[in-house]
Amino acid sequence: MWRSIITRNSLRRRPSYPYYLDVLIPSSSSTSSSTSSFLMARHPREINTNKTPSSFAPPFLFRTFSSTPDSTNHSIPSDSSSSSSSSTTSSASNHGAQPSTSETVSGNAVKHDFQTETQKLLDIVARSLYTDKEVFVRELISNASDAMEKVRHVQVTGKSIIDPDIPFEINIFTNEEEKTLIIQDTGIGMNQSELIQNLGRIGHSGSLEFLKQTGAGGEDKSAIIGQFGVGFYSTFMVGNRVRVYSRSAIPPPPPSSSSPSYMWESDGTGQYTIAEASGVVRGTKIIINLRDDCSYFSDRKTIENIIKKYSNFVGFPIKLNGERVNTVRPIWTIPKDKVTEDEHKEFYQFIARAYDTPVYRLHYSTDSPIHIRGLFYLPSQHMEKFGMGRLEPGVSLFSRKVMIQAKAKGILPDWLRFVKGVVDSEDIPLNISREHMQDSSLIQKLNSVLTKRIMKFIEGEAKRDPDTYLKWYKEFGTFLKEGICTDFKWKEEISKCLRFETSAKEEGEMTSLEEYVSRMQEGQREIYYLNVPAREYAVNSPYYEGFKAKNLEVLFLYTNLDDFVMQNLNDYGGKTLASIESTKVDVDAEKPATPSNDNSLSEQEVDQLCSWLRTTLSSRVTIVRETKRLHNSPAIITDHETASYRRMMRHMDPTRVPQLPKQQLEINSSHPIIIKLFKQRQTHPVIAKEVAEQVMDNALVAAGLVDDSRSMLPRLNTLLEVALDSPHDLPPPPSSSKNEE
């Protein structure tokens, strides 16, 4: 019969409601076979109804049993408030729930020897196989998850299991005082022969054996994590004694009425013992006595961090000292339309360890070259721009919802390190420790598939919402430019996503290379660009004068990196990228030149002046020639090393900046300074030489190649003095009407 007992605040985390504890008490006419009583916490609203205990009731199931001599007391970890009757209780860290201590050895322990090969393998697993000791927690949780997947599969096939009402969950308990760690599941459990087979033989995978026997496939197969049969032995990396209590979920064949329980124990040296046990609930409970140098694994926070790092997305509740840890869902496994914006934000901030809201997200799956599921986020900001170190890869590798490698290298190219998210595949070949990928050629294919998809996504978003993309691009465009310079394979895809300011648009507005090509004049063969510190310098640059006069569009680049981007990109859509500082750019060939100024030097006079300048500036120039591309400036230098290159060299080592080589000087024969210089070279050769030097320096300034302009000050002072001594030669001030205009 049922009897209700009212208790208030007897269960943790429900302080504001009374709970009714329903006890099934066997009648006096019960048979002599092992009978049991179930103690379930129920909310008051369920009383006087025919409802069974609700799913939100506290998760622990407490059981009391008859006192017949052959009965077995089965229990799972209970709340501390309900376990006062236990004779020995181990206090869990941080005053959390306490593990059950009802398990006892009831039979004689039988010793078994590990096989010689097994003993050697055990030593390798314990000392050499895994890179990080913390991985043992992941391995044991994965084993626990597999055990419960097996029970669930048995239920789906219509077969009965022992204690079907016990919820599927993983309970972990830490005890710093006793230096122990307990991991318990309510899964398939093991009988005696399975303990010998699964724990006495390294390399025997119970999960793979299960798949072979049942023929499970599809979702059932993908939910099974284990592959190699070595995960359990990782416990010996940290423990000097390991005890395993287990009870199989499969009912024994008739006439047996109860499934026996067993205890497996070993110190990882050469032997293990197996004995019958009592007080064991369905599933497996592992108790690890930690070594002194690994006692930190008995710290609650340490274990919590490991769980969240590796096993947060396991498909069953994981409770640490009674509190659930894995609360974030593996939303990459869920259809897109079933995931809310809040879930995306929560997942992104969890996986990226960030606090911003991502601008873009890509939910992606494919079956080629292997079946993969991925979820990628493009953040709204990054810290690398502040000089806080280089970002680590942002995508983690998962296999069956268990993290294999955080910040996995090789999944995406390094220039996409700003992308955050996960890639999950059950087909990715892993090494035996499940810490690294094995097939490098397959990983390269995976890299290509994901990179191509992400770049296609970025390109599409840039066209769909240009304003949002430009805002994002200003923050992350540097990474794309890095890709152009370091990854030749993807330069075509990346180039479609680049944006630059242009002379055809207002300041702050940007254009793509595709848009530039669509606006090119008939017969134009090149895409023109100019690298300067700011737009003000670009529109006033002597190099831009000829292009402005002929209405030829020029891209304005503002960073040192942009120069290297253009040099590595070289062309786009069959059009060559050309710096307007180069002599290869024949601006006059694009369109008939404007009529020349009648007040200019003749061809013979130009030759004479060029010859004189080559002699006067012999230490600074190799060639002096006339140009028709200038309108308002007296001279420029061409085919010089870029200012970006010199700035980079100076940044790398200020003490070893290479000396500026000789330059190619081009002069504007119709400019007043050049015309007067031609006359002054004979009448006032000293002043003419100073003017020639200053014209050369001005050209270097326009090209951004003057490292320290203070070297010009003595010459400028001399020229100012000469100018003030000859006021009648100074040009007249502008008229008031011109000022008004």
XYZ file of C-alpha atoms in Angstrom:
741
model
C 0.000 0.000 0.000
C 1.025 3.665 -0.324
C 1.532 5.941 2.624
C 2.334 9.651 2.332
C 4.807 11.312 4.662
C 4.965 15.105 4.676
C 8.364 16.736 5.072
C 9.322 20.387 4.544
C 12.618 21.586 3.056
C 13.988 18.064 3.165
C 15.392 18.153 -0.324
C 18.092 20.502 -1.604
C 17.283 23.386 -3.944
C 13.522 23.295 -3.207
C 13.395 25.343 -0.002
C 10.030 27.002 -0.617
C 7.827 23.931 -1.153
C 6.907 20.961 1.019
C 7.401 17.567 -0.566
C 5.553 14.335 -0.025
C 7.745 11.256 0.142
C 5.745 8.275 -1.095
C 6.895 4.947 0.295
C 5.783 1.666 -1.144
C 5.688 -0.668 1.829
C 5.444 -4.364 0.994
C 2.459 -6.156 2.474
C 2.857 -8.902 5.007
C 1.939 -11.426 2.388
C 4.906 -10.620 0.221
C 6.947 -13.524 -1.019
C 10.346 -14.383 0.335
C 12.054 -13.136 -2.777
C 13.921 -9.864 -2.643
C 11.364 -7.047 -2.515
C 11.962 -3.357 -2.418
C 10.345 -0.075 -1.484
C 10.527 3.052 -3.579
C 10.820 6.487 -2.033
C 9.930 9.255 -4.469
C 9.753 13.022 -3.954
C 6.508 14.494 -5.227
C 5.236 18.029 -5.499
C 2.031 18.799 -3.504
C 0.133 19.521 -6.718
C 0.527 15.861 -7.690
C -1.173 14.587 -4.573
C -4.778 13.372 -4.946
C -4.179 12.840 -8.668
C -3.395 9.815 -10.693
C -0.204 11.375 -12.055
C 3.100 9.694 -11.557
C 5.940 11.790 -10.096
C 6.728 14.646 -12.446
C 9.895 15.091 -14.461
C 10.845 18.150 -12.456
C 10.889 16.265 -9.204
C 14.317 15.966 -7.566
C 16.382 13.514 -9.554
C 17.542 11.186 -6.833
C 15.625 7.989 -6.265
C 15.881 6.662 -2.710
C 15.093 3.037 -2.104
C 14.507 1.056 1.048
C 14.421 -2.706 1.107
C 13.000 -5.505 3.161
C 15.178 -6.917 5.872
C 15.096 -10.471 4.627
C 18.556 -12.095 4.934
C 19.173 -12.446 1.204
C 17.898 -9.021 0.164
C 20.148 -6.522 -1.540
C 20.126 -2.832 -0.767
C 20.407 -0.878 -4.021
C 20.981 2.832 -3.908
C 22.320 5.683 -5.948
C 23.827 8.960 -4.719
C 21.326 10.619 -2.452
C 20.907 14.075 -1.021
C 22.742 14.739 2.201
C 19.486 15.553 3.970
C 18.172 12.084 3.275
C 21.231 9.977 4.034
C 21.625 10.431 7.736
C 20.942 6.771 8.296
C 24.140 5.735 6.561
C 26.711 4.473 8.969
C 29.624 5.927 7.025
C 29.273 9.045 4.921
C 31.882 10.731 2.763
C 31.469 14.522 2.754
C 31.462 15.995 -0.751
C 33.390 19.155 -1.466
C 31.663 22.509 -1.108
C 28.869 21.032 0.996
C 27.166 19.471 -2.048
C 25.251 16.219 -2.230
C 26.948 13.174 -0.826
C 27.615 9.896 -2.636
C 26.024 6.702 -1.435
C 28.227 4.454 0.657
C 25.894 1.468 0.655
C 28.079 -0.623 -1.622
C 29.789 -3.444 0.237
C 31.702 -6.546 -0.758
C 29.599 -9.586 0.064
C 31.635 -12.363 -1.546
C 35.191 -13.598 -1.625
C 37.568 -11.586 -3.769
C 39.143 -13.538 -6.620
C 42.476 -12.345 -7.973
C 43.165 -12.181 -11.674
C 46.433 -11.388 -13.390
C 46.662 -8.975 -16.257
C 48.204 -10.655 -19.262
C 51.847 -9.742 -19.860
C 50.979 -7.723 -22.959
C 48.105 -6.087 -21.127
C 50.393 -5.106 -18.281
C 52.801 -3.421 -20.699
C 49.961 -1.636 -22.450
C 48.545 -0.508 -19.134
C 51.868 1.087 -18.281
C 51.902 2.873 -21.646
C 48.342 4.116 -21.237
C 48.972 5.350 -17.711
C 52.213 7.151 -18.490
C 52.567 7.938 -22.186
C 49.327 7.828 -24.151
C 47.611 11.045 -23.086
C 49.037 14.540 -23.307
C 46.966 16.007 -20.465
C 46.000 14.103 -17.352
C 42.666 15.905 -17.169
C 41.518 13.910 -20.199
C 40.689 10.972 -17.921
C 37.542 12.822 -16.797
C 36.426 13.133 -20.412
C 37.095 9.441 -21.019
C 35.106 8.285 -18.009
C 32.181 10.582 -18.803
C 32.204 9.315 -22.390
C 32.124 5.738 -21.104
C 29.226 6.638 -18.821
C 27.347 8.238 -21.715
C 27.892 5.144 -23.860
C 26.613 2.945 -21.042
C 23.343 4.876 -20.893
C 22.984 4.958 -24.677
C 23.200 1.162 -24.588
C 20.416 0.952 -22.000
C 18.281 3.311 -24.040
C 18.815 1.162 -27.111
C 17.790 -1.943 -25.165
C 14.603 -0.178 -24.102
C 13.818 0.937 -27.651
C 14.052 -2.661 -28.835
C 11.329 -3.573 -26.358
C 13.463 -5.536 -23.937
C 13.129 -5.094 -20.187
C 15.828 -3.665 -17.926
C 16.368 -3.581 -14.205
C 14.991 -0.528 -12.392
C 13.573 1.228 -15.489
C 12.383 4.197 -13.393
C 15.889 5.297 -12.454
C 16.726 8.410 -14.538
C 19.648 8.437 -16.931
C 22.319 10.714 -15.471
C 25.967 10.943 -14.549
C 26.802 11.816 -10.950
C 30.259 12.982 -9.972
C 31.481 13.611 -6.436
C 34.705 15.185 -5.221
C 36.190 14.839 -1.759
C 39.291 16.886 -1.032
C 39.718 15.472 2.471
C 39.888 11.873 1.310
C 41.449 12.729 -2.073
C 38.841 10.766 -3.983
C 36.819 11.250 -7.119
C 33.647 9.276 -7.825
C 31.960 8.984 -11.218
C 28.700 7.059 -11.363
C 26.260 6.344 -14.169
C 22.908 4.579 -14.355
C 23.740 2.833 -17.590
C 24.078 -0.714 -18.864
C 26.409 -1.902 -16.103
C 28.453 -5.105 -16.286
C 28.207 -8.664 -15.024
C 31.218 -10.664 -13.907
C 32.279 -11.907 -17.332
C 31.896 -8.416 -18.814
C 34.067 -6.947 -16.061
C 36.801 -9.438 -16.916
C 36.413 -8.850 -20.625
C 36.098 -5.053 -20.598
C 38.380 -4.095 -17.698
C 40.818 -7.001 -17.809
C 41.753 -6.530 -21.455
C 43.141 -3.295 -22.782
C 41.972 -2.451 -26.274
C 38.675 -4.293 -26.027
C 35.978 -1.739 -26.747
C 32.685 -2.635 -25.165
C 31.012 0.051 -27.265
C 32.214 -1.388 -30.553
C 31.271 -4.865 -29.390
C 27.795 -3.569 -28.572
C 27.407 -2.076 -32.050
C 28.466 -5.351 -33.648
C 26.074 -7.413 -31.569
C 23.048 -5.149 -31.963
C 23.670 -3.892 -35.486
C 22.802 -0.385 -34.300
C 23.094 2.357 -36.869
C 22.050 5.923 -37.641
C 21.469 8.028 -34.538
C 22.080 5.074 -32.217
C 25.514 4.535 -33.724
C 26.434 8.230 -33.756
C 25.569 8.541 -30.068
C 28.161 5.928 -29.081
C 31.453 7.670 -28.279
C 33.985 4.974 -27.382
C 36.186 3.419 -30.046
C 39.466 2.096 -28.723
C 38.826 0.429 -25.376
C 41.522 2.294 -23.467
C 39.645 5.214 -21.885
C 39.004 3.522 -18.540
C 42.716 2.908 -17.982
C 43.410 6.634 -18.041
C 42.288 6.535 -14.396
C 45.671 5.073 -13.500
C 47.348 8.284 -14.666
C 45.945 9.954 -11.558
C 44.908 7.164 -9.182
C 46.847 4.620 -7.157
C 43.711 2.570 -6.483
C 40.549 2.214 -8.531
C 37.364 0.439 -7.449
C 34.462 -0.261 -9.769
C 31.006 -1.274 -8.514
C 28.704 -2.443 -11.271
C 25.316 -4.050 -11.727
C 24.099 -5.107 -15.149
C 20.842 -3.621 -16.414
C 20.010 -6.848 -18.237
C 17.802 -9.110 -16.104
C 19.305 -12.548 -15.481
C 17.684 -15.536 -17.127
C 15.160 -17.519 -15.064
C 15.040 -18.839 -12.455
C 17.242 -16.058 -11.032
C 15.156 -13.174 -9.716
C 17.811 -10.506 -9.162
C 20.850 -9.376 -11.059
C 24.072 -9.877 -9.087
C 26.472 -6.985 -8.442
C 30.257 -7.003 -8.467
C 33.242 -4.999 -7.334
C 36.373 -4.763 -9.500
C 39.537 -3.359 -7.909
C 43.127 -2.749 -9.007
C 46.126 -0.575 -8.293
C 47.215 -0.716 -11.936
C 50.298 -2.824 -11.327
C 49.827 -6.483 -12.180
C 46.596 -7.813 -10.738
C 42.951 -7.022 -10.210
C 40.302 -8.586 -8.010
C 36.617 -9.249 -8.543
C 34.132 -9.992 -5.792
C 30.383 -10.055 -5.434
C 28.940 -6.903 -3.888
C 25.683 -5.682 -2.453
C 23.995 -2.291 -2.312
C 24.841 -1.533 -5.931
C 22.383 0.292 -8.161
C 22.020 -0.337 -11.897
C 25.027 0.973 -13.789
C 28.625 1.570 -12.810
C 30.290 3.500 -10.034
C 34.021 4.257 -10.223
C 35.902 5.349 -7.101
C 39.381 6.731 -7.694
C 41.844 7.189 -4.846
C 44.005 9.968 -6.214
C 47.779 10.061 -5.984
C 49.254 12.882 -3.937
C 50.547 14.700 -7.017
C 47.084 14.488 -8.608
C 45.024 15.386 -5.560
C 43.875 18.594 -7.245
C 41.398 16.480 -9.197
C 39.419 16.213 -5.971
C 38.740 19.961 -6.183
C 35.205 20.720 -7.312
C 36.087 23.745 -9.436
C 38.826 21.857 -11.249
C 36.459 19.057 -12.216
C 33.736 21.514 -13.195
C 36.099 23.298 -15.575
C 37.158 19.992 -17.138
C 33.546 18.923 -17.622
C 32.646 22.209 -19.291
C 35.732 22.024 -21.460
C 35.333 18.486 -22.787
C 31.944 17.010 -21.932
C 29.489 19.870 -21.615
C 27.405 18.636 -24.546
C 27.089 14.983 -23.571
C 23.479 13.945 -24.091
C 22.751 13.192 -20.428
C 22.665 15.350 -17.290
C 26.017 15.591 -15.547
C 25.741 16.463 -11.879
C 28.700 17.504 -9.801
C 28.125 17.178 -6.071
C 24.393 17.233 -6.776
C 24.286 20.257 -9.091
C 23.890 19.959 -12.837
C 26.865 21.294 -14.762
C 26.073 20.802 -18.451
C 23.223 23.223 -19.031
C 24.088 24.499 -22.545
C 22.574 22.457 -25.366
C 24.637 21.182 -28.350
C 22.630 23.332 -30.734
C 24.758 22.420 -33.757
C 22.971 19.042 -33.685
C 19.530 20.677 -33.675
C 17.684 21.917 -36.809
C 18.220 25.628 -37.447
C 14.576 26.550 -37.025
C 14.463 24.907 -33.605
C 17.156 27.130 -32.065
C 16.267 30.517 -30.567
C 18.311 33.711 -30.709
C 18.894 33.535 -26.964
C 20.242 29.995 -27.303
C 22.611 31.107 -30.048
C 23.888 33.954 -27.907
C 24.316 31.706 -24.862
C 26.086 29.029 -26.907
C 28.398 31.537 -28.607
C 29.411 33.154 -25.354
C 30.038 29.722 -23.828
C 32.096 28.279 -26.666
C 33.994 31.508 -27.441
C 34.429 32.637 -23.826
C 33.188 36.022 -25.016
C 30.647 38.623 -23.966
C 29.774 40.292 -27.259
C 26.982 39.336 -29.642
C 28.118 37.768 -32.938
C 27.279 39.602 -36.157
C 26.918 36.508 -38.325
C 26.397 32.793 -37.826
C 26.600 29.828 -40.180
C 24.820 26.576 -39.337
C 26.332 24.046 -41.713
C 26.301 20.328 -42.470
C 27.659 18.212 -45.303
C 28.326 14.599 -46.185
C 31.393 15.208 -48.331
C 34.232 14.365 -47.903
C 32.929 13.104 -44.558
C 29.782 13.677 -42.566
C 30.279 16.823 -40.517
C 28.109 19.286 -38.666
C 29.351 22.737 -37.829
C 28.207 25.959 -36.261
C 30.331 29.054 -36.868
C 30.070 32.574 -35.499
C 31.666 35.792 -36.736
C 32.155 38.050 -33.697
C 31.564 41.784 -33.557
C 34.979 42.612 -32.096
C 38.378 41.158 -31.301
C 41.264 41.923 -28.961
C 44.182 41.345 -31.320
C 43.910 44.920 -32.579
C 44.878 46.174 -29.122
C 48.167 44.289 -29.226
C 46.988 41.745 -26.652
C 48.595 38.823 -28.418
C 47.668 36.783 -31.447
C 44.269 35.124 -31.397
C 44.245 31.364 -31.062
C 42.103 29.292 -33.433
C 38.472 29.759 -32.478
C 36.949 26.484 -33.695
C 36.928 23.370 -31.497
C 36.772 19.817 -32.793
C 34.100 17.506 -31.415
C 33.294 13.889 -32.078
C 29.830 12.730 -31.057
C 29.367 15.877 -28.945
C 32.562 15.236 -26.940
C 35.364 17.743 -27.399
C 38.461 16.190 -28.911
C 40.583 19.293 -29.401
C 39.957 22.840 -28.230
C 41.136 25.615 -30.532
C 41.914 23.000 -33.151
C 44.635 23.915 -35.599
C 44.187 22.798 -39.180
C 40.391 22.848 -39.225
C 40.480 26.364 -40.698
C 43.417 28.381 -42.061
C 45.152 30.619 -39.576
C 43.797 33.832 -41.107
C 40.283 32.653 -40.162
C 41.263 32.331 -36.515
C 38.661 34.950 -35.598
C 35.856 32.497 -36.474
C 34.354 30.880 -33.373
C 32.381 27.667 -33.230
C 32.450 23.884 -33.382
C 32.943 21.127 -35.935
C 31.530 17.730 -35.058
C 32.029 14.485 -36.945
C 31.865 10.839 -36.027
C 34.013 9.988 -39.070
C 37.081 12.090 -38.314
C 40.010 9.680 -37.823
C 41.509 10.146 -34.375
C 44.586 8.755 -32.723
C 44.073 6.281 -29.906
C 44.120 8.946 -27.187
C 41.333 10.819 -29.042
C 43.281 14.039 -28.610
C 44.458 14.574 -32.184
C 43.334 13.930 -35.747
C 45.105 11.198 -37.647
C 44.534 11.442 -41.419
C 46.253 14.663 -42.521
C 45.018 14.423 -46.123
C 41.419 14.108 -44.972
C 41.859 17.061 -42.622
C 43.150 19.143 -45.525
C 40.000 18.276 -47.470
C 37.916 19.200 -44.456
C 39.807 22.499 -44.229
C 39.052 23.234 -47.889
C 35.363 22.381 -47.591
C 34.832 24.549 -44.507
C 36.928 27.476 -45.732
C 35.153 27.572 -49.071
C 31.759 27.506 -47.366
C 32.656 30.250 -44.879
C 34.057 32.544 -47.586
C 30.975 31.989 -49.735
C 28.851 32.868 -46.723
C 30.811 36.078 -46.034
C 30.579 37.105 -49.689
C 26.834 36.543 -49.664
C 26.311 38.555 -46.483
C 28.389 41.418 -47.903
C 26.014 41.690 -50.852
C 22.847 41.085 -48.860
C 23.426 43.835 -46.276
C 26.347 46.111 -47.299
C 26.016 48.477 -44.331
C 26.245 45.720 -41.719
C 29.094 44.107 -43.616
C 31.118 47.329 -43.866
C 30.834 47.809 -40.124
C 32.041 44.252 -39.574
C 34.744 44.570 -42.255
C 36.314 47.598 -40.597
C 36.862 45.404 -37.542
C 37.970 42.179 -39.235
C 39.186 43.195 -42.707
C 42.800 42.868 -41.568
C 42.363 39.093 -41.206
C 41.109 38.784 -44.779
C 44.039 40.852 -46.027
C 46.365 38.574 -44.094
C 44.851 35.665 -45.989
C 45.678 37.318 -49.326
C 49.320 37.684 -48.262
C 49.816 34.275 -46.659
C 47.445 31.855 -48.390
C 47.678 31.992 -52.176
C 45.086 29.220 -52.510
C 42.208 31.404 -51.323
C 43.146 34.805 -52.720
C 40.395 34.730 -55.356
C 37.663 33.999 -52.792
C 39.049 36.538 -50.331
C 39.408 39.261 -52.976
C 35.626 39.233 -53.485
C 35.204 40.265 -49.854
C 37.731 43.132 -49.802
C 36.536 46.713 -49.529
C 38.412 49.995 -50.137
C 37.740 53.697 -50.245
C 37.753 55.154 -53.739
C 37.971 58.495 -55.501
C 34.536 57.780 -56.994
C 32.807 57.897 -53.609
C 32.688 60.142 -50.590
C 34.986 59.727 -47.612
C 33.976 56.761 -45.473
C 32.177 54.961 -48.290
C 33.805 51.808 -49.610
C 33.650 49.729 -52.758
C 34.473 46.195 -53.826
C 36.827 45.284 -56.639
C 33.866 43.891 -58.547
C 32.081 47.255 -58.326
C 35.251 49.071 -59.432
C 35.545 46.876 -62.525
C 31.914 47.554 -63.406
C 32.654 51.326 -63.469
C 35.878 51.167 -65.493
C 36.109 53.387 -68.552
C 36.098 51.851 -71.992
C 39.547 50.640 -72.879
C 40.837 50.819 -69.296
C 43.054 47.806 -68.645
C 44.165 48.321 -65.050
C 42.729 48.822 -61.579
C 44.497 51.858 -60.107
C 45.352 52.322 -56.460
C 47.341 54.704 -54.264
C 48.634 53.934 -50.775
C 48.713 56.944 -48.446
C 48.147 57.503 -44.714
C 44.788 59.296 -45.192
C 42.337 60.458 -47.839
C 43.525 64.061 -47.532
C 46.970 63.033 -48.757
C 45.476 61.012 -51.590
C 43.361 63.759 -53.150
C 46.294 66.217 -52.909
C 48.928 63.753 -54.103
C 50.833 64.704 -57.275
C 50.422 61.103 -58.431
C 46.641 61.546 -58.472
C 46.624 64.775 -60.505
C 46.536 63.176 -63.943
C 43.897 60.615 -62.948
C 41.705 63.288 -61.426
C 41.943 65.412 -64.583
C 40.826 62.457 -66.713
C 38.186 61.225 -64.246
C 39.901 57.867 -63.765
C 38.863 56.104 -60.568
C 41.611 55.314 -58.051
C 41.360 53.114 -54.960
C 42.714 54.775 -51.811
C 44.578 52.445 -49.454
C 45.521 53.571 -45.969
C 47.546 50.807 -44.285
C 50.968 49.280 -44.792
C 49.321 45.887 -45.221
C 47.333 47.113 -48.214
C 50.493 47.443 -50.311
C 51.370 43.805 -49.727
C 47.770 42.802 -50.426
C 47.857 44.418 -53.864
C 51.249 42.974 -54.708
C 50.129 39.458 -53.759
C 46.721 39.750 -55.389
C 48.239 41.178 -58.593
C 45.043 40.991 -60.633
C 41.271 40.731 -60.335
C 38.806 39.644 -62.969
C 41.483 39.769 -65.647
C 42.436 43.345 -64.742
C 45.918 44.110 -63.428
C 46.245 45.958 -60.139
C 48.589 48.911 -60.661
C 49.992 51.538 -58.304
C 49.745 55.018 -59.816
C 53.235 55.694 -58.449
C 54.691 53.386 -61.092
C 56.002 54.397 -64.516
C 54.189 51.356 -65.905
C 50.967 53.285 -65.510
C 50.704 55.331 -68.715
C 47.873 57.638 -67.830
C 48.169 59.480 -71.158
C 47.504 56.259 -73.052
C 44.118 55.875 -71.405
C 42.740 59.134 -72.779
C 44.043 61.965 -74.977
C 46.103 64.377 -72.903
C 44.883 67.908 -72.230
C 46.482 70.660 -74.297
C 49.958 71.504 -73.000
C 50.789 74.886 -71.536
C 52.354 77.214 -74.112
C 54.487 78.704 -71.339
C 56.686 75.624 -70.975
C 60.181 74.536 -71.841
C 60.968 73.344 -75.287
C 62.131 69.811 -75.887
C 65.725 70.968 -76.165
C 65.491 72.990 -72.957
C 63.999 69.990 -71.178
C 66.947 67.839 -72.277
C 69.400 70.461 -71.009
C 67.674 70.773 -67.637
C 67.457 66.990 -67.220
C 71.166 66.681 -67.947
C 71.978 69.421 -65.412
C 69.764 67.781 -62.737
C 71.430 64.386 -63.280
C 74.780 66.032 -62.643
C 73.620 68.170 -59.718
C 71.747 65.302 -58.019
C 74.139 62.570 -59.111
C 74.241 61.024 -55.633
C 70.451 60.823 -55.440
C 69.064 60.015 -58.899
C 69.719 57.586 -61.737
C 67.274 58.976 -64.286
C 65.720 62.400 -64.860
C 63.032 62.705 -67.530
C 59.969 64.728 -68.465
C 56.407 63.604 -67.614
C 53.029 64.736 -68.900
C 51.019 63.279 -65.991
C 51.591 66.259 -63.638
C 49.475 69.406 -63.570
C 50.076 71.265 -60.295
C 53.334 69.718 -59.053
C 56.884 70.318 -60.328
C 58.230 66.758 -59.983
C 57.690 63.218 -58.706
C 59.772 60.083 -58.287
C 58.603 56.802 -59.795
C 59.267 53.059 -59.487
C 60.534 53.543 -55.971
C 60.297 51.180 -53.044
C 57.047 51.668 -51.240
C 56.725 53.768 -48.141
C 54.999 50.792 -46.508
C 58.090 48.652 -46.999
C 60.362 51.247 -45.408
C 57.977 51.709 -42.486
C 57.916 47.956 -41.969
C 61.722 47.753 -42.021
C 62.005 50.655 -39.616
C 59.477 49.020 -37.294
C 61.378 45.717 -37.317
C 64.759 47.274 -36.526
C 65.076 51.084 -36.340
C 68.884 50.829 -36.263
C 69.144 48.937 -39.549
C 66.855 50.767 -41.959
C 68.435 50.394 -45.429
C 69.778 53.540 -47.064
C 67.446 55.090 -49.598
C 68.608 54.072 -53.090
C 68.925 56.389 -56.079
C 65.600 57.376 -57.591
C 63.977 58.096 -60.955
C 62.931 61.748 -61.091
C 60.233 62.994 -63.472
C 59.711 66.745 -63.968
C 56.767 68.854 -65.152
C 58.247 71.147 -67.845
C 55.297 73.534 -67.665
C 55.473 74.191 -63.924
C 56.753 77.694 -62.934
C 59.367 76.289 -60.541
C 60.888 74.105 -63.265
C 60.850 76.956 -65.806
C 62.556 79.387 -63.388
C 65.002 76.690 -62.285
C 66.083 76.305 -65.918
C 66.935 80.035 -65.997
C 68.490 80.252 -62.509
C 70.922 77.345 -63.116
C 73.085 79.741 -65.151
C 72.457 83.082 -63.458
C 72.425 81.872 -59.842
C 73.914 78.349 -59.817
C 74.235 78.166 -56.009
C 70.578 78.999 -55.382
C 69.564 76.782 -58.309
C 71.376 73.842 -56.706
C 69.525 74.446 -53.409
C 66.213 74.605 -55.262
C 66.999 71.375 -57.140
C 67.765 69.599 -53.858
C 64.497 70.885 -52.379
C 62.486 69.802 -55.444
C 63.991 66.351 -54.992
C 63.108 66.287 -51.293
C 59.566 67.471 -52.008
C 59.166 64.561 -54.438
C 60.411 62.159 -51.749
C 57.946 63.655 -49.262
C 55.094 63.100 -51.733
C 56.187 59.466 -52.058
C 56.361 59.047 -48.276
C 60.082 58.210 -48.337
C 61.515 60.933 -46.109
C 62.452 59.333 -42.811
C 63.275 62.606 -41.025
C 62.244 65.918 -42.558
C 64.445 67.887 -40.149
C 67.356 67.439 -42.565
C 65.676 69.962 -44.899
C 65.482 72.815 -42.402
C 68.875 74.508 -43.156
C 68.118 74.533 -46.866
C 64.589 75.850 -46.349
C 65.901 78.684 -44.192
C 68.387 79.621 -46.912
C 65.694 79.678 -49.573
C 63.394 81.744 -47.353
C 66.164 84.272 -46.819
C 66.765 84.566 -50.578
C 63.064 84.961 -51.224
C 62.779 87.781 -48.681
C 65.835 89.542 -50.127
C 64.100 89.688 -53.516
C 60.539 90.797 -52.743
C 60.026 92.062 -56.314
C 60.362 88.460 -57.553
C 57.641 87.174 -55.237
C 54.232 86.443 -56.849
C 51.512 89.012 -56.118
C 48.999 88.235 -53.393
C 45.648 86.842 -54.547
C 42.976 89.453 -55.261
C 40.033 89.916 -52.927
C 37.641 88.723 -55.614
C 39.568 85.485 -55.977
C 39.532 85.032 -52.204
C 35.785 85.462 -52.200
C 35.497 82.862 -54.910
